[in-house]
PDB file of C-alpha atoms in Angstrom:
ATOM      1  CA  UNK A  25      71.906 -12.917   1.057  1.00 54.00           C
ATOM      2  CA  UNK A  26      74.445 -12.268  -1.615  1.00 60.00           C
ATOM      3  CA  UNK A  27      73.744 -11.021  -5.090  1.00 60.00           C
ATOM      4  CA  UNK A  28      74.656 -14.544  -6.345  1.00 55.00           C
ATOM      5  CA  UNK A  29      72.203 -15.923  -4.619  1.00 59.00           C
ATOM      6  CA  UNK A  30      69.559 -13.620  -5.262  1.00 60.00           C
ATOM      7  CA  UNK A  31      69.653 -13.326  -9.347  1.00 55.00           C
ATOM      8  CA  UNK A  32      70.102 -17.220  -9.209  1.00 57.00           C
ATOM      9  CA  UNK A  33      66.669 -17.153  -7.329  1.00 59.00           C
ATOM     10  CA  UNK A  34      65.241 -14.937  -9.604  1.00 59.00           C
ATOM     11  CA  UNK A  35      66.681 -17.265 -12.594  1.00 58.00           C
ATOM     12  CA  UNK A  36      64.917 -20.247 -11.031  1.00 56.00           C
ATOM     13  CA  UNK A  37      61.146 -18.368 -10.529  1.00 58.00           C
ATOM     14  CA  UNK A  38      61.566 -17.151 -14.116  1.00 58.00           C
ATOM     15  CA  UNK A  39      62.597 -20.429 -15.443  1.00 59.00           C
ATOM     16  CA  UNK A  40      58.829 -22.311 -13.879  1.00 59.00           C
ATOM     17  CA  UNK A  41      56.569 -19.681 -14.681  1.00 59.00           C
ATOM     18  CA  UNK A  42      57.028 -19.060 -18.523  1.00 62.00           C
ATOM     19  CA  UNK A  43      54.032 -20.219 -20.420  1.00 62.00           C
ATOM     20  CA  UNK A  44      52.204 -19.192 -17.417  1.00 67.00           C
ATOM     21  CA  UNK A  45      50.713 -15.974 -18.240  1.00 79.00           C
ATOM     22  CA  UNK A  46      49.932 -17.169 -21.643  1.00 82.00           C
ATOM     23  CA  UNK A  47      47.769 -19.991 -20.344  1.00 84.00           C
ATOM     24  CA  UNK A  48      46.080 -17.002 -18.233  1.00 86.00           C
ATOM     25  CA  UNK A  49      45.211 -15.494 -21.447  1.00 88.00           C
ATOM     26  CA  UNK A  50      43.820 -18.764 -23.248  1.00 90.00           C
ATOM     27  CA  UNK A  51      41.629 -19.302 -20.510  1.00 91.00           C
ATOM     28  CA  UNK A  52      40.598 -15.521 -20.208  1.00 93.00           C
ATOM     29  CA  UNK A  53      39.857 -15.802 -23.962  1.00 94.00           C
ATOM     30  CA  UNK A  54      37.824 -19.163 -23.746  1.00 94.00           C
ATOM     31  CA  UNK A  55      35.388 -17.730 -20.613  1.00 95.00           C
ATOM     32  CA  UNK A  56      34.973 -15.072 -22.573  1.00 94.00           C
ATOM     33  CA  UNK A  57      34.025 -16.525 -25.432  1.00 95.00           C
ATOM     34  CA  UNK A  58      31.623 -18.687 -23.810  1.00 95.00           C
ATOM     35  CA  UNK A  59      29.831 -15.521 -22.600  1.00 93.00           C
ATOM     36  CA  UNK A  60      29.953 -13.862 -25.514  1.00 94.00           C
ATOM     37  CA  UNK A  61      28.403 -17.165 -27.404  1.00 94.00           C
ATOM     38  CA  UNK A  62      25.582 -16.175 -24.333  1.00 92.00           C
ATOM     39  CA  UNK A  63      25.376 -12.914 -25.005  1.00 92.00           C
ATOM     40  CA  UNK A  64      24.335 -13.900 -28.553  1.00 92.00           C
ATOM     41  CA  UNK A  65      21.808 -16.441 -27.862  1.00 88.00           C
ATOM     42  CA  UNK A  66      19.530 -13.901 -25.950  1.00 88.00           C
ATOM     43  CA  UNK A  67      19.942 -11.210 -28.804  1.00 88.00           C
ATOM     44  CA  UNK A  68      18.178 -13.600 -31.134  1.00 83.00           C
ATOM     45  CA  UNK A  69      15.636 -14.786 -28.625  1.00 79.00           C
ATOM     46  CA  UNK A  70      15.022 -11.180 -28.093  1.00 80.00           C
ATOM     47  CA  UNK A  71      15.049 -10.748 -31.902  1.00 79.00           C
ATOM     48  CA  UNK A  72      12.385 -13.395 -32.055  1.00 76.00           C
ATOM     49  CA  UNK A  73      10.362 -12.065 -29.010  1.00 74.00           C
ATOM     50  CA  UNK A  74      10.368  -8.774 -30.920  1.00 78.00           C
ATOM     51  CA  UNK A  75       9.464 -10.026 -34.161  1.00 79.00           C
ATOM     52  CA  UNK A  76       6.194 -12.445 -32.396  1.00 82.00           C
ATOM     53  CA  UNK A  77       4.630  -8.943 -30.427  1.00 85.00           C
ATOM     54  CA  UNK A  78       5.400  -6.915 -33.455  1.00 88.00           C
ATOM     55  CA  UNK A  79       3.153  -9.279 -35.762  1.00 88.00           C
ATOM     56  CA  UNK A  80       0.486  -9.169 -32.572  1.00 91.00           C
ATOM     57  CA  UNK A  81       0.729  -5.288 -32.575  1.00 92.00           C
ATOM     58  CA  UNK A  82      -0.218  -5.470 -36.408  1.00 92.00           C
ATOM     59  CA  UNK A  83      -2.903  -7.897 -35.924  1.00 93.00           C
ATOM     60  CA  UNK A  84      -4.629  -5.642 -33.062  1.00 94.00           C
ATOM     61  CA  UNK A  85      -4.255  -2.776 -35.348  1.00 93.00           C
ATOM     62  CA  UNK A  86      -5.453  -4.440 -38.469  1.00 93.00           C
ATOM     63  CA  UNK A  87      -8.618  -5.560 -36.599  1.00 94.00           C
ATOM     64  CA  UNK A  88      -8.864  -2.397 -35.028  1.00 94.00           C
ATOM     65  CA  UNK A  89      -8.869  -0.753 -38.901  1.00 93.00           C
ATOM     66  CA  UNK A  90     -11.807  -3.026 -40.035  1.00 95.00           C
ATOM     67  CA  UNK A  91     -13.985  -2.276 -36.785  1.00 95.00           C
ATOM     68  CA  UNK A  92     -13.664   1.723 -37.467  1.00 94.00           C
ATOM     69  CA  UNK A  93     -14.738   1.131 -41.217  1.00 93.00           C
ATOM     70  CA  UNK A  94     -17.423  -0.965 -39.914  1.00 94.00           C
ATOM     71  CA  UNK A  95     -18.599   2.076 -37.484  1.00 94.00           C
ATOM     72  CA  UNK A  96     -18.225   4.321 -40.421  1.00 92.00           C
ATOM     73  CA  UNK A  97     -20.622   2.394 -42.177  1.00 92.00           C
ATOM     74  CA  UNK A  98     -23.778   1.429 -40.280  1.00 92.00           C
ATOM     75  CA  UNK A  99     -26.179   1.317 -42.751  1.00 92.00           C
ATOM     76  CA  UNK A 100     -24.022  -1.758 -44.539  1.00 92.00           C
ATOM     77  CA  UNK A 101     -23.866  -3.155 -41.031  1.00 92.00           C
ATOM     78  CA  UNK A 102     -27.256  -3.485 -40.354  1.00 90.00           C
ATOM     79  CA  UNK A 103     -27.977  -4.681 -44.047  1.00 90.00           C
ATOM     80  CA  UNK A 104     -24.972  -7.683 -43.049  1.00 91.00           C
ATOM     81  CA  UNK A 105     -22.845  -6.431 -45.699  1.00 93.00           C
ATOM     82  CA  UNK A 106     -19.411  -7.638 -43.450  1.00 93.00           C
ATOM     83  CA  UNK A 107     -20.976 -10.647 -41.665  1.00 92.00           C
ATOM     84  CA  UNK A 108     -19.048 -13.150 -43.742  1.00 90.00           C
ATOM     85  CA  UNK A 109     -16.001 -11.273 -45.146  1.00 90.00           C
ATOM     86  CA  UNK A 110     -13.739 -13.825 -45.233  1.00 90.00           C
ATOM     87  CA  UNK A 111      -9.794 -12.987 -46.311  1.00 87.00           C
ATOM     88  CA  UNK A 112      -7.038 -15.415 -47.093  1.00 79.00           C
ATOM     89  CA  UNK A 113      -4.818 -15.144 -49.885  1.00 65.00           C
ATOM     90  CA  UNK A 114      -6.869 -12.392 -51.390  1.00 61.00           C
ATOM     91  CA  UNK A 115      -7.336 -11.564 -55.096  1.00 67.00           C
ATOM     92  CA  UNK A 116      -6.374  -8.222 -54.342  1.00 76.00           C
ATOM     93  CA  UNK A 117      -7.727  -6.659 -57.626  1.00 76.00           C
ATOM     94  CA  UNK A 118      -8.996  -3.199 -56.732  1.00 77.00           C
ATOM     95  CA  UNK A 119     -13.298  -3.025 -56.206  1.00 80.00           C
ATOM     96  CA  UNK A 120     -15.021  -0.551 -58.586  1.00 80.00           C
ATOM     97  CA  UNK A 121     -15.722   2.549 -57.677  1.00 79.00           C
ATOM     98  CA  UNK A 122     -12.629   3.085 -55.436  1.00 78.00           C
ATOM     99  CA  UNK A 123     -14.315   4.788 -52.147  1.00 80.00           C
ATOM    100  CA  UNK A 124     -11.587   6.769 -51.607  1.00 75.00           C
ATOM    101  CA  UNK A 125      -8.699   9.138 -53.330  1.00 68.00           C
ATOM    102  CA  UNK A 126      -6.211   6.802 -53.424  1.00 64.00           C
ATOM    103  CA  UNK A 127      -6.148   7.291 -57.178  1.00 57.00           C
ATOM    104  CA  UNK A 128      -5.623  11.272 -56.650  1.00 59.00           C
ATOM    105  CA  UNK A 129      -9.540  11.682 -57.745  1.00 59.00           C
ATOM    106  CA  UNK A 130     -10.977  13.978 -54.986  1.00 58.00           C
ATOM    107  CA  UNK A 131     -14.434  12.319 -54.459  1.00 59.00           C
ATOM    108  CA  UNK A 132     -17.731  13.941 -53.561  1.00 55.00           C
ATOM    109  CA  UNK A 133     -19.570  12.997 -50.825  1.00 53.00           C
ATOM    110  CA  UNK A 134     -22.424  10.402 -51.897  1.00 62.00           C
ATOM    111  CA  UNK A 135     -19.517   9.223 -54.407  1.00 76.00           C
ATOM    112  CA  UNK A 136     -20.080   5.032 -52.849  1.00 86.00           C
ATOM    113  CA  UNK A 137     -23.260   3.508 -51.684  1.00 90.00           C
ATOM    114  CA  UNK A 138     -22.806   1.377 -48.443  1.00 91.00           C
ATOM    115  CA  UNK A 139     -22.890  -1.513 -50.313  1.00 92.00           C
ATOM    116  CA  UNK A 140     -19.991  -0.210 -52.222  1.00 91.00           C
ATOM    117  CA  UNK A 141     -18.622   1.456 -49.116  1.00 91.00           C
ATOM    118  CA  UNK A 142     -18.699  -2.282 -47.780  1.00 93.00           C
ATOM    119  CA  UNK A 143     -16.967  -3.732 -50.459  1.00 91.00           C
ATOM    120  CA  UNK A 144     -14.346  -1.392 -50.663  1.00 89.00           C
ATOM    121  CA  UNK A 145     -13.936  -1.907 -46.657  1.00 91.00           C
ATOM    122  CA  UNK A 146     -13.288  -5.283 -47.147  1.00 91.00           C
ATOM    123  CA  UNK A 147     -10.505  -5.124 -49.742  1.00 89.00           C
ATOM    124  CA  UNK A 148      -8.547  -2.293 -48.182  1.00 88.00           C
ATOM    125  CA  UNK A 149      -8.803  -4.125 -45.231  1.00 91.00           C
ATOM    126  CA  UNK A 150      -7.074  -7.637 -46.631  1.00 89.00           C
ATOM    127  CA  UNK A 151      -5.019  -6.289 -49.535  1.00 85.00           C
ATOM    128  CA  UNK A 152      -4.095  -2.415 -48.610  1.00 82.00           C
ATOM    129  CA  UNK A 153      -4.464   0.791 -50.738  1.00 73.00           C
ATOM    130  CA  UNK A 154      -2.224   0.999 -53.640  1.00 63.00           C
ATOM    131  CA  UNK A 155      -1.673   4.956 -54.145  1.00 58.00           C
ATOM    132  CA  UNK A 156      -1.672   6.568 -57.205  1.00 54.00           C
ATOM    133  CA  UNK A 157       1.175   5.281 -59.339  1.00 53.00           C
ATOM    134  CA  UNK A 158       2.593   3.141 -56.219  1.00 58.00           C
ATOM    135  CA  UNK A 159       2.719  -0.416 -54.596  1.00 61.00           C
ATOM    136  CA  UNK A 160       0.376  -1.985 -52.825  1.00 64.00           C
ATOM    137  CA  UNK A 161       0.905  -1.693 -49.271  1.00 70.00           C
ATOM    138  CA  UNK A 162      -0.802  -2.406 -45.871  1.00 77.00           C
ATOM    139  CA  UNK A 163      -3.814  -4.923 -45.598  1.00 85.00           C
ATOM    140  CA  UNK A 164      -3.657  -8.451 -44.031  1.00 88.00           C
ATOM    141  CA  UNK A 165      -2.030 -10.295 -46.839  1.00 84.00           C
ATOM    142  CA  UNK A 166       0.879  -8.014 -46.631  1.00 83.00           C
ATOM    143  CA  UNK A 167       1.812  -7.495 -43.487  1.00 87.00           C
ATOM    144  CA  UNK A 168       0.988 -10.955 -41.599  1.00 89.00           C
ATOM    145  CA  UNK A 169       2.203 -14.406 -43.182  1.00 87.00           C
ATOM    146  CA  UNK A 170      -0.158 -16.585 -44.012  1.00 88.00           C
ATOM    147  CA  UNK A 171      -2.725 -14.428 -42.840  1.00 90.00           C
ATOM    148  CA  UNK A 172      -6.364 -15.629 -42.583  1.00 91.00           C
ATOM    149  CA  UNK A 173      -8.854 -12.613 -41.346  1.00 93.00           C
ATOM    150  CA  UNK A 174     -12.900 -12.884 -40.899  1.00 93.00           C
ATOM    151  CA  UNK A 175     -15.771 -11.149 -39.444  1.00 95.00           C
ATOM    152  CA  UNK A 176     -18.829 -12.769 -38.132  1.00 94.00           C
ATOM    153  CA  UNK A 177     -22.251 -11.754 -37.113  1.00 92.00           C
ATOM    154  CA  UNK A 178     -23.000 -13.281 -33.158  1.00 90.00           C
ATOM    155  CA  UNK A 179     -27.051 -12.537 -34.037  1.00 87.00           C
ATOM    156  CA  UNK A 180     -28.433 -11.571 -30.498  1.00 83.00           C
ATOM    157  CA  UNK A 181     -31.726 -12.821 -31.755  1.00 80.00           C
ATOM    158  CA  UNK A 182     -31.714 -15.474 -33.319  1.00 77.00           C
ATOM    159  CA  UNK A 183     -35.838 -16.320 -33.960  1.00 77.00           C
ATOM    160  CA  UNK A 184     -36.174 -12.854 -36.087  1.00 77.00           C
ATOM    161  CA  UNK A 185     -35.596 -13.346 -39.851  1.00 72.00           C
ATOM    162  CA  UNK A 186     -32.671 -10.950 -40.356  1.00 70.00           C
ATOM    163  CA  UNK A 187     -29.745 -13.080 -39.983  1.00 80.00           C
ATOM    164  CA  UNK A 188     -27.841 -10.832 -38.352  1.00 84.00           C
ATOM    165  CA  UNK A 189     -29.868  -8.460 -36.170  1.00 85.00           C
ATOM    166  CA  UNK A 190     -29.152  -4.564 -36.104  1.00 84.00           C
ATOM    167  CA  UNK A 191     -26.798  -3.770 -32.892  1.00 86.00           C
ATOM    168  CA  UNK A 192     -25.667  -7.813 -32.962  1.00 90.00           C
ATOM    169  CA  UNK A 193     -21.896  -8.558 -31.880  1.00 93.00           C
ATOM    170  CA  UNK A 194     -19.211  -9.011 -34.984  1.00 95.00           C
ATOM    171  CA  UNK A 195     -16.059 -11.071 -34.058  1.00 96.00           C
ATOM    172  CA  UNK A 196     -13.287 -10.131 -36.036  1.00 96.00           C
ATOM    173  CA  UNK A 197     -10.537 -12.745 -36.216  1.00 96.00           C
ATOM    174  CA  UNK A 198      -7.098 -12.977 -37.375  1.00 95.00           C
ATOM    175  CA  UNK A 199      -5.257 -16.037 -37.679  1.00 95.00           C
ATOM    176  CA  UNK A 200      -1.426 -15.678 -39.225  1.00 93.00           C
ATOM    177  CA  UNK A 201       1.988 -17.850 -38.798  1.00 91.00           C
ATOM    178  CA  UNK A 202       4.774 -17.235 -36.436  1.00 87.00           C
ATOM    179  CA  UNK A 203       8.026 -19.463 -35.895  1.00 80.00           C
ATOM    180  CA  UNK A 204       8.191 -21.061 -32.814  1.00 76.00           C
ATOM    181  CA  UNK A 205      11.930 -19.828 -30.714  1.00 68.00           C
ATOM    182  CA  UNK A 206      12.443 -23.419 -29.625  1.00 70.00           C
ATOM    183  CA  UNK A 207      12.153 -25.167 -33.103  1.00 75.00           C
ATOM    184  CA  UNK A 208      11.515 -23.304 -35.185  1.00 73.00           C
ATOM    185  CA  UNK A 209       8.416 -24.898 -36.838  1.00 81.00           C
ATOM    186  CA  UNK A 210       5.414 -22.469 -37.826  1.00 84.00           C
ATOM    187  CA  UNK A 211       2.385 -22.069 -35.086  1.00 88.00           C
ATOM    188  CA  UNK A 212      -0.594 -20.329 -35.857  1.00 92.00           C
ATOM    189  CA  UNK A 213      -1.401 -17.200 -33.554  1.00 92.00           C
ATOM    190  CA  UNK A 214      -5.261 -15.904 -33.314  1.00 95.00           C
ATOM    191  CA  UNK A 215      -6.450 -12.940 -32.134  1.00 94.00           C
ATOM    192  CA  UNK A 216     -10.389 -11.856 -31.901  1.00 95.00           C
ATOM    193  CA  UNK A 217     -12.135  -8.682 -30.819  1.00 93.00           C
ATOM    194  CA  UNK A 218     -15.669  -9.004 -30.442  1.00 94.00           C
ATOM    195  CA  UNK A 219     -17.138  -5.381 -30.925  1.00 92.00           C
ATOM    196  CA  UNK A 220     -20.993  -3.886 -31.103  1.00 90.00           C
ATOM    197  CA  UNK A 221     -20.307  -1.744 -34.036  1.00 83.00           C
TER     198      UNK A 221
END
């Protein structure tokens, strides 16, 4: 084969294939922006997954926090002071006495009755402590939306007069708002622990 014919075979292969490789390179970017269109759609369903077991973690905790106070205070549990706490949308003004040193007052040891004790319970439960010359933070109403939290007495005897016998179940529930991942409307989420405080 002569060098004629050889660069005028070269000539023609060159002459068909321009464009070629930059077609290549349209279609290399299009699949690859389809996957990366993917690749985003399960970040924000994992964002969303994250946010629903986060708000579930908080929950457990926060009805966790009010069955510990309710342990530390028997004598207000047997007298029914928490059967019936009922929290939505709290008037989080602060009980008097505050049963704790949130306000940088050490306190002394018979400083709250369990009536008192109770009381305070119940609003640092729903609203959170607000430290000495801070914000408010923790409780139901601010860290679950549209938070609705209750306890309950489950009287195991029903036919005595106290309404809420002394070692009786308490069913702490928790009822807040979550956005559904496929459309996005609100659903309400409920969790309950039934303890023997």
């Amino acid at each position: 084969m002569s060098n004629l014919t050889q660069f005028k075979s070269t000539e023609f292969r060159r002459k068909n294939l321009r464009g070629f490789t930059l077609i290549e390179v349209l279609v290399t970017v299009v699949v690859v922006s389809i996957g990366l269109l993917g690749l985003a759609g399960l970040q924000i369903n994992g964002l969303r997954a994250n946010m629903s077991s986060e708000a579930r973690s908080k929950a457990t905790l926060l009805a966790s926090d009010i069955v510990e106070r309710m342990r530390a205070n028997l004598a207000g549990v047997d007298a029914n002071l928490y059967d019936g706490i009922n929290i939505s949308e709290a008037t989080c003004a602060a009980p008097t006495p505050l049963c704790s040193n949130i306000s940088g007052t050490p306190l002394t040891g018979g400083s709250c009755t369990s009536a008192q004790m109770a009381t305070f319970d119940a609003w640092a439960w729903g609203c959170g402590l607000t430290p000495a010359g801070g914000a408010q933070r923790g409780g139901i109403v601010n860290r679950l939306p549209n938070a609705i939290a209750s306890v309950a007495c489950e009287d195991n005897n029903p036919d005595d007069a106290p309404l809420c016998s002394p070692g009786s179940p308490h069913t702490v529930s928790i009822t807040w708002s979550e956005q559904n991942p496929s459309d996005g409307s609100a659903t309400l989420q409920t969790i309950s622990l039934v303890v023997v405080p």
